[in-house]
């Protein structure tokens, strides 16, 4: 189990940029980010582009106009559950 943090970004679209700016201040190199709901529409945010990997649930990837983003990993619910279990800290940001 990782001592790093898994961040679940669940903000509505209007609040997502502000949430990502807050996340940029506390994010550590080996933390991971999952975008959920309307937050997936912020995939082009400058902070997210710097990350090694960003996760999005398969059914929410349909919201994206494109899915060919180099650091984007589309995951199934089982993979999401395994990802959550791999972290000792999971923080939801809304």
PDB file of C-alpha atoms in Angstrom:
ATOM      1  CA  UNK A   1       0.000   0.000   0.000  1.00  0.00           C
ATOM      2  CA  UNK A   2       1.370   3.388  -1.005  1.00  0.00           C
ATOM      3  CA  UNK A   3       1.972   6.154   1.531  1.00  0.00           C
ATOM      4  CA  UNK A   4       1.159   8.641  -1.180  1.00  0.00           C
ATOM      5  CA  UNK A   5      -2.263  10.134  -1.805  1.00  0.00           C
ATOM      6  CA  UNK A   6      -4.937   9.376  -4.372  1.00  0.00           C
ATOM      7  CA  UNK A   7      -6.933  12.503  -5.211  1.00  0.00           C
ATOM      8  CA  UNK A   8     -10.465  12.113  -6.550  1.00  0.00           C
ATOM      9  CA  UNK A   9     -11.422  15.340  -8.307  1.00  0.00           C
ATOM     10  CA  UNK A  10     -15.229  15.511  -8.308  1.00  0.00           C
ATOM     11  CA  UNK A  11     -15.857  19.238  -8.643  1.00  0.00           C
ATOM     12  CA  UNK A  12     -18.451  20.608 -11.018  1.00  0.00           C
ATOM     13  CA  UNK A  13     -16.999  22.179 -14.142  1.00  0.00           C
ATOM     14  CA  UNK A  14     -17.167  25.766 -12.842  1.00  0.00           C
ATOM     15  CA  UNK A  15     -15.192  24.892  -9.698  1.00  0.00           C
ATOM     16  CA  UNK A  16     -12.688  22.453 -11.199  1.00  0.00           C
ATOM     17  CA  UNK A  17     -10.005  25.008 -12.120  1.00  0.00           C
ATOM     18  CA  UNK A  18      -9.943  26.340  -8.560  1.00  0.00           C
ATOM     19  CA  UNK A  19      -9.766  22.805  -7.129  1.00  0.00           C
ATOM     20  CA  UNK A  20      -6.863  21.963  -9.452  1.00  0.00           C
ATOM     21  CA  UNK A  21      -5.013  25.107  -8.367  1.00  0.00           C
ATOM     22  CA  UNK A  22      -5.411  24.002  -4.734  1.00  0.00           C
ATOM     23  CA  UNK A  23      -4.244  20.511  -5.645  1.00  0.00           C
ATOM     24  CA  UNK A  24      -1.144  21.892  -7.367  1.00  0.00           C
ATOM     25  CA  UNK A  25      -0.037  23.334  -3.999  1.00  0.00           C
ATOM     26  CA  UNK A  26      -0.244  20.029  -2.115  1.00  0.00           C
ATOM     27  CA  UNK A  27       0.470  17.428  -4.801  1.00  0.00           C
ATOM     28  CA  UNK A  28       3.583  15.254  -4.355  1.00  0.00           C
ATOM     29  CA  UNK A  29       5.447  13.503  -7.143  1.00  0.00           C
ATOM     30  CA  UNK A  30       4.069   9.992  -6.550  1.00  0.00           C
ATOM     31  CA  UNK A  31       0.478  10.998  -5.817  1.00  0.00           C
ATOM     32  CA  UNK A  32      -2.207  10.067  -8.345  1.00  0.00           C
ATOM     33  CA  UNK A  33      -5.282  11.880  -9.677  1.00  0.00           C
ATOM     34  CA  UNK A  34      -8.650  10.540 -10.827  1.00  0.00           C
ATOM     35  CA  UNK A  35     -10.969  12.983 -12.600  1.00  0.00           C
ATOM     36  CA  UNK A  36     -14.640  12.240 -12.113  1.00  0.00           C
ATOM     37  CA  UNK A  37     -17.888  13.701 -13.452  1.00  0.00           C
ATOM     38  CA  UNK A  38     -17.681  17.201 -14.922  1.00  0.00           C
ATOM     39  CA  UNK A  39     -14.055  17.478 -13.810  1.00  0.00           C
ATOM     40  CA  UNK A  40     -12.990  15.364 -16.811  1.00  0.00           C
ATOM     41  CA  UNK A  41     -13.751  18.378 -19.004  1.00  0.00           C
ATOM     42  CA  UNK A  42     -10.747  20.149 -17.449  1.00  0.00           C
ATOM     43  CA  UNK A  43      -8.333  17.607 -18.916  1.00  0.00           C
ATOM     44  CA  UNK A  44      -6.419  20.394 -20.708  1.00  0.00           C
ATOM     45  CA  UNK A  45      -5.675  22.303 -17.466  1.00  0.00           C
ATOM     46  CA  UNK A  46      -1.948  23.233 -17.305  1.00  0.00           C
ATOM     47  CA  UNK A  47      -1.428  21.437 -13.970  1.00  0.00           C
ATOM     48  CA  UNK A  48      -2.863  18.180 -15.325  1.00  0.00           C
ATOM     49  CA  UNK A  49      -0.691  18.320 -18.413  1.00  0.00           C
ATOM     50  CA  UNK A  50       2.403  18.182 -16.170  1.00  0.00           C
ATOM     51  CA  UNK A  51       1.359  14.978 -14.419  1.00  0.00           C
ATOM     52  CA  UNK A  52       2.840  11.622 -15.360  1.00  0.00           C
ATOM     53  CA  UNK A  53      -0.603   9.975 -15.395  1.00  0.00           C
ATOM     54  CA  UNK A  54      -4.258  10.978 -14.963  1.00  0.00           C
ATOM     55  CA  UNK A  55      -7.056   8.459 -14.515  1.00  0.00           C
ATOM     56  CA  UNK A  56     -10.613   8.724 -15.822  1.00  0.00           C
ATOM     57  CA  UNK A  57     -13.362   6.148 -15.477  1.00  0.00           C
ATOM     58  CA  UNK A  58     -14.352   4.504 -18.733  1.00  0.00           C
ATOM     59  CA  UNK A  59     -17.960   5.722 -18.724  1.00  0.00           C
ATOM     60  CA  UNK A  60     -16.874   9.323 -18.065  1.00  0.00           C
ATOM     61  CA  UNK A  61     -14.362   9.311 -20.916  1.00  0.00           C
ATOM     62  CA  UNK A  62     -17.373   9.667 -23.214  1.00  0.00           C
ATOM     63  CA  UNK A  63     -17.548  13.325 -22.080  1.00  0.00           C
ATOM     64  CA  UNK A  64     -14.202  14.066 -23.702  1.00  0.00           C
ATOM     65  CA  UNK A  65     -14.044  15.333 -27.277  1.00  0.00           C
ATOM     66  CA  UNK A  66     -10.770  13.412 -27.617  1.00  0.00           C
ATOM     67  CA  UNK A  67      -9.136  10.643 -25.632  1.00  0.00           C
ATOM     68  CA  UNK A  68      -5.726  10.747 -27.254  1.00  0.00           C
ATOM     69  CA  UNK A  69      -3.995  12.593 -24.440  1.00  0.00           C
ATOM     70  CA  UNK A  70      -0.540  11.227 -23.674  1.00  0.00           C
ATOM     71  CA  UNK A  71      -0.863  11.061 -19.875  1.00  0.00           C
ATOM     72  CA  UNK A  72      -4.504   9.914 -19.783  1.00  0.00           C
ATOM     73  CA  UNK A  73      -5.366   6.409 -18.636  1.00  0.00           C
ATOM     74  CA  UNK A  74      -8.974   5.282 -18.997  1.00  0.00           C
ATOM     75  CA  UNK A  75      -9.870   2.674 -16.380  1.00  0.00           C
ATOM     76  CA  UNK A  76     -12.753   0.315 -15.598  1.00  0.00           C
ATOM     77  CA  UNK A  77     -14.478   0.222 -12.194  1.00  0.00           C
ATOM     78  CA  UNK A  78     -12.457  -2.815 -11.113  1.00  0.00           C
ATOM     79  CA  UNK A  79      -9.218  -0.981 -11.903  1.00  0.00           C
ATOM     80  CA  UNK A  80     -10.548   2.044 -10.004  1.00  0.00           C
ATOM     81  CA  UNK A  81     -11.259  -0.115  -6.943  1.00  0.00           C
ATOM     82  CA  UNK A  82      -7.775  -1.639  -7.128  1.00  0.00           C
ATOM     83  CA  UNK A  83      -6.261   1.826  -7.456  1.00  0.00           C
ATOM     84  CA  UNK A  84      -8.135   3.046  -4.360  1.00  0.00           C
ATOM     85  CA  UNK A  85      -7.034   0.007  -2.359  1.00  0.00           C
ATOM     86  CA  UNK A  86      -3.419   0.709  -3.284  1.00  0.00           C
ATOM     87  CA  UNK A  87      -3.345   3.974  -1.356  1.00  0.00           C
ATOM     88  CA  UNK A  88      -3.501   4.579   2.368  1.00  0.00           C
ATOM     89  CA  UNK A  89      -4.960   8.066   1.760  1.00  0.00           C
ATOM     90  CA  UNK A  90      -7.756   8.885  -0.661  1.00  0.00           C
ATOM     91  CA  UNK A  91      -8.978  12.489  -0.721  1.00  0.00           C
ATOM     92  CA  UNK A  92     -12.058  13.723  -2.548  1.00  0.00           C
ATOM     93  CA  UNK A  93     -11.902  17.334  -3.714  1.00  0.00           C
ATOM     94  CA  UNK A  94     -15.111  19.063  -4.725  1.00  0.00           C
TER      95      UNK A  94
END
